[in-house]
PDB file of C-alpha atoms in Angstrom:
ATOM      1  CA  ALA A   1       0.000   0.000   0.000  1.00  0.00           C
ATOM      2  CA  THR A   2       2.892   2.334   0.744  1.00  0.00           C
ATOM      3  CA  HIS A   3       4.131   1.968  -2.827  1.00  0.00           C
ATOM      4  CA  PHE A   4       0.848   3.182  -4.288  1.00  0.00           C
ATOM      5  CA  ARG A   5       0.472   5.917  -1.658  1.00  0.00           C
ATOM      6  CA  VAL A   6       3.973   7.339  -2.134  1.00  0.00           C
ATOM      7  CA  TYR A   7       4.576   6.838  -5.859  1.00  0.00           C
ATOM      8  CA  PHE A   8       1.100   7.702  -7.125  1.00  0.00           C
ATOM      9  CA  GLN A   9       0.054  10.180  -4.374  1.00  0.00           C
ATOM     10  CA  MET A  10      -3.049   8.190  -3.423  1.00  0.00           C
ATOM     11  CA  ASP A  11      -4.903   8.362  -0.160  1.00  0.00           C
ATOM     12  CA  SER A  12      -4.306   5.480   2.251  1.00  0.00           C
ATOM     13  CA  GLY A  13      -7.714   3.857   1.749  1.00  0.00           C
ATOM     14  CA  SER A  14      -7.426   3.659  -2.027  1.00  0.00           C
ATOM     15  CA  ALA A  15      -3.815   2.512  -1.876  1.00  0.00           C
ATOM     16  CA  SER A  16      -4.595  -0.283   0.570  1.00  0.00           C
ATOM     17  CA  ALA A  17      -7.550  -1.437  -1.531  1.00  0.00           C
ATOM     18  CA  LEU A  18      -5.306  -1.690  -4.587  1.00  0.00           C
ATOM     19  CA  ALA A  19      -2.542  -3.472  -2.684  1.00  0.00           C
ATOM     20  CA  GLY A  20      -5.121  -5.898  -1.293  1.00  0.00           C
ATOM     21  CA  SER A  21      -5.522  -7.312  -4.786  1.00  0.00           C
ATOM     22  CA  PHE A  22      -2.233  -9.158  -4.203  1.00  0.00           C
ATOM     23  CA  GLY A  23      -3.789 -11.159  -1.374  1.00  0.00           C
ATOM     24  CA  LEU A  24      -7.094 -11.661  -3.155  1.00  0.00           C
ATOM     25  CA  MET A  25      -5.318 -13.723  -5.785  1.00  0.00           C
ATOM     26  CA  ASN A  26      -5.113 -16.487  -3.150  1.00  0.00           C
ATOM     27  CA  LEU A  27      -8.779 -17.220  -3.793  1.00  0.00           C
ATOM     28  CA  PHE A  28      -8.111 -18.979  -7.084  1.00  0.00           C
ATOM     29  CA  ALA A  29      -4.522 -18.637  -8.308  1.00  0.00           C
ATOM     30  CA  ARG A  30      -3.001 -21.260  -6.018  1.00  0.00           C
ATOM     31  CA  SER A  31      -5.445 -23.872  -7.257  1.00  0.00           C
ATOM     32  CA  LEU A  32      -4.776 -22.698 -10.814  1.00  0.00           C
ATOM     33  CA  GLY A  33      -1.111 -23.642 -10.268  1.00  0.00           C
ATOM     34  CA  GLY A  34      -2.160 -27.073  -9.068  1.00  0.00           C
ATOM     35  CA  ILE A  35      -4.419 -27.532 -12.075  1.00  0.00           C
ATOM     36  CA  ALA A  36      -1.605 -26.532 -14.440  1.00  0.00           C
ATOM     37  CA  SER A  37       0.758 -28.917 -12.660  1.00  0.00           C
ATOM     38  CA  ASP A  38      -1.751 -31.773 -12.925  1.00  0.00           C
ATOM     39  CA  ALA A  39      -2.421 -31.068 -16.605  1.00  0.00           C
ATOM     40  CA  LEU A  40       1.275 -31.099 -17.475  1.00  0.00           C
ATOM     41  CA  PHE A  41       1.746 -34.235 -15.359  1.00  0.00           C
ATOM     42  CA  LEU A  42      -0.889 -36.042 -17.421  1.00  0.00           C
ATOM     43  CA  LYS A  43       0.828 -35.064 -20.645  1.00  0.00           C
ATOM     44  CA  PHE A  44       4.542 -35.294 -19.719  1.00  0.00           C
ATOM     45  CA  GLY A  45       4.738 -37.174 -16.424  1.00  0.00           C
ATOM     46  CA  PHE A  46       6.811 -35.818 -13.547  1.00  0.00           C
ATOM     47  CA  PRO A  47       8.921 -33.526 -15.775  1.00  0.00           C
ATOM     48  CA  GLY A  48       5.650 -31.755 -16.592  1.00  0.00           C
ATOM     49  CA  ARG A  49       5.258 -30.832 -12.924  1.00  0.00           C
ATOM     50  CA  LEU A  50       8.777 -29.455 -12.903  1.00  0.00           C
ATOM     51  CA  TRP A  51       8.082 -27.431 -16.033  1.00  0.00           C
ATOM     52  CA  ALA A  52       4.927 -26.026 -14.441  1.00  0.00           C
ATOM     53  CA  GLN A  53       7.000 -24.987 -11.415  1.00  0.00           C
ATOM     54  CA  PHE A  54       9.729 -23.503 -13.600  1.00  0.00           C
ATOM     55  CA  LEU A  55       7.334 -21.543 -15.799  1.00  0.00           C
ATOM     56  CA  SER A  56       5.462 -20.168 -12.799  1.00  0.00           C
ATOM     57  CA  LEU A  57       8.676 -19.045 -11.111  1.00  0.00           C
ATOM     58  CA  PHE A  58      10.082 -17.622 -14.352  1.00  0.00           C
ATOM     59  CA  CYS A  59       6.963 -15.573 -15.073  1.00  0.00           C
ATOM     60  CA  GLU A  60       6.921 -14.468 -11.441  1.00  0.00           C
ATOM     61  CA  GLY A  61      10.428 -13.103 -11.901  1.00  0.00           C
ATOM     62  CA  LEU A  62       9.518 -11.365 -15.153  1.00  0.00           C
ATOM     63  CA  PHE A  63       6.565  -9.574 -13.610  1.00  0.00           C
ATOM     64  CA  LEU A  64       8.551  -8.639 -10.507  1.00  0.00           C
ATOM     65  CA  PHE A  65      11.160  -7.060 -12.778  1.00  0.00           C
ATOM     66  CA  ALA A  66       8.395  -5.269 -14.692  1.00  0.00           C
ATOM     67  CA  PHE A  67       6.857  -3.987 -11.448  1.00  0.00           C
ATOM     68  CA  ALA A  68      10.230  -2.693 -10.294  1.00  0.00           C
ATOM     69  CA  ASN A  69      10.557  -0.694 -13.516  1.00  0.00           C
ATOM     70  CA  ILE A  70       7.241   1.145 -13.202  1.00  0.00           C
ATOM     71  CA  ASP A  71       7.652   4.697 -11.988  1.00  0.00           C
ATOM     72  CA  ASN A  72       5.231   7.492 -11.248  1.00  0.00           C
ATOM     73  CA  THR A  73       5.261   8.793 -14.816  1.00  0.00           C
ATOM     74  CA  GLN A  74       2.967   5.899 -15.721  1.00  0.00           C
ATOM     75  CA  PRO A  75      -0.633   5.689 -14.525  1.00  0.00           C
ATOM     76  CA  TRP A  76      -1.394   3.732 -11.356  1.00  0.00           C
ATOM     77  CA  TYR A  77      -3.458   1.123 -13.205  1.00  0.00           C
ATOM     78  CA  VAL A  78      -0.347  -0.054 -15.090  1.00  0.00           C
ATOM     79  CA  ALA A  79       1.302  -0.804 -11.751  1.00  0.00           C
ATOM     80  CA  LEU A  80      -1.861  -2.524 -10.548  1.00  0.00           C
ATOM     81  CA  LEU A  81      -2.094  -4.718 -13.658  1.00  0.00           C
ATOM     82  CA  VAL A  82       1.542  -5.794 -13.341  1.00  0.00           C
ATOM     83  CA  LEU A  83       1.084  -6.396  -9.583  1.00  0.00           C
ATOM     84  CA  ILE A  84      -1.919  -8.629 -10.261  1.00  0.00           C
ATOM     85  CA  CYS A  85       0.014 -10.614 -12.890  1.00  0.00           C
ATOM     86  CA  PHE A  86       2.958 -10.945 -10.489  1.00  0.00           C
ATOM     87  CA  SER A  87       0.644 -12.126  -7.725  1.00  0.00           C
ATOM     88  CA  LEU A  88      -0.998 -14.632 -10.068  1.00  0.00           C
ATOM     89  CA  PHE A  89       2.321 -16.327 -10.740  1.00  0.00           C
ATOM     90  CA  VAL A  90       3.430 -16.151  -7.085  1.00  0.00           C
ATOM     91  CA  GLN A  91       0.320 -18.040  -6.033  1.00  0.00           C
ATOM     92  CA  MET A  92       0.549 -20.424  -8.993  1.00  0.00           C
ATOM     93  CA  ALA A  93       4.122 -21.309  -8.010  1.00  0.00           C
ATOM     94  CA  GLU A  94       2.860 -22.178  -4.538  1.00  0.00           C
ATOM     95  CA  GLY A  95       0.200 -24.407  -6.081  1.00  0.00           C
ATOM     96  CA  THR A  96       2.699 -26.179  -8.325  1.00  0.00           C
ATOM     97  CA  SER A  97       4.944 -26.958  -5.352  1.00  0.00           C
ATOM     98  CA  TYR A  98       2.116 -28.932  -3.735  1.00  0.00           C
ATOM     99  CA  GLY A  99       2.067 -31.206  -6.780  1.00  0.00           C
ATOM    100  CA  ILE A 100       5.770 -32.024  -6.362  1.00  0.00           C
ATOM    101  CA  VAL A 101       5.577 -33.002  -2.673  1.00  0.00           C
ATOM    102  CA  PRO A 102       4.278 -36.596  -3.131  1.00  0.00           C
ATOM    103  CA  PHE A 103       7.356 -37.400  -5.229  1.00  0.00           C
ATOM    104  CA  MET A 104       9.826 -36.302  -2.560  1.00  0.00           C
ATOM    105  CA  ASN A 105      11.465 -38.620  -0.027  1.00  0.00           C
ATOM    106  CA  THR A 106       8.664 -41.072   0.772  1.00  0.00           C
ATOM    107  CA  LYS A 107      10.125 -41.936   4.186  1.00  0.00           C
ATOM    108  CA  GLN A 108       9.915 -38.290   5.210  1.00  0.00           C
ATOM    109  CA  LEU A 109       6.727 -37.382   3.359  1.00  0.00           C
ATOM    110  CA  ALA A 110       4.997 -36.067   6.483  1.00  0.00           C
ATOM    111  CA  CYS A 111       7.884 -33.713   7.284  1.00  0.00           C
ATOM    112  CA  THR A 112       8.130 -32.578   3.660  1.00  0.00           C
ATOM    113  CA  SER A 113       4.384 -31.895   3.527  1.00  0.00           C
ATOM    114  CA  ALA A 114       4.568 -29.943   6.766  1.00  0.00           C
ATOM    115  CA  LEU A 115       7.456 -27.788   5.518  1.00  0.00           C
ATOM    116  CA  VAL A 116       5.783 -27.028   2.203  1.00  0.00           C
ATOM    117  CA  GLY A 117       2.432 -26.368   3.862  1.00  0.00           C
ATOM    118  CA  ALA A 118       3.995 -23.998   6.398  1.00  0.00           C
ATOM    119  CA  GLY A 119       5.526 -21.986   3.608  1.00  0.00           C
TER     120      GLY A 119
END
């Protein structure tokens, strides 16, 4: 919220509402990552899950770089659009990691699940 308030001279209420869109992506984007991971697993096997993870993380990095390059000469909605795309791929990467967990060390599956679930 501070980013929108300082860079785009918004009032605190509007800035926090815009920044809240990052958290709202949790409602569907994490499951979207799991769906993408499952779809690629059906087509390519376990390497498909790894590709889903890689693509999510790569796009996350691209949009983070894009967000870092937005300054106050551009309108606030450009920053919001890039923030939403960045958040989409952050949450998708979390969802793809859940698809990889069952293939980890089977003797320590409970510990691995707990670590991934805790974040």
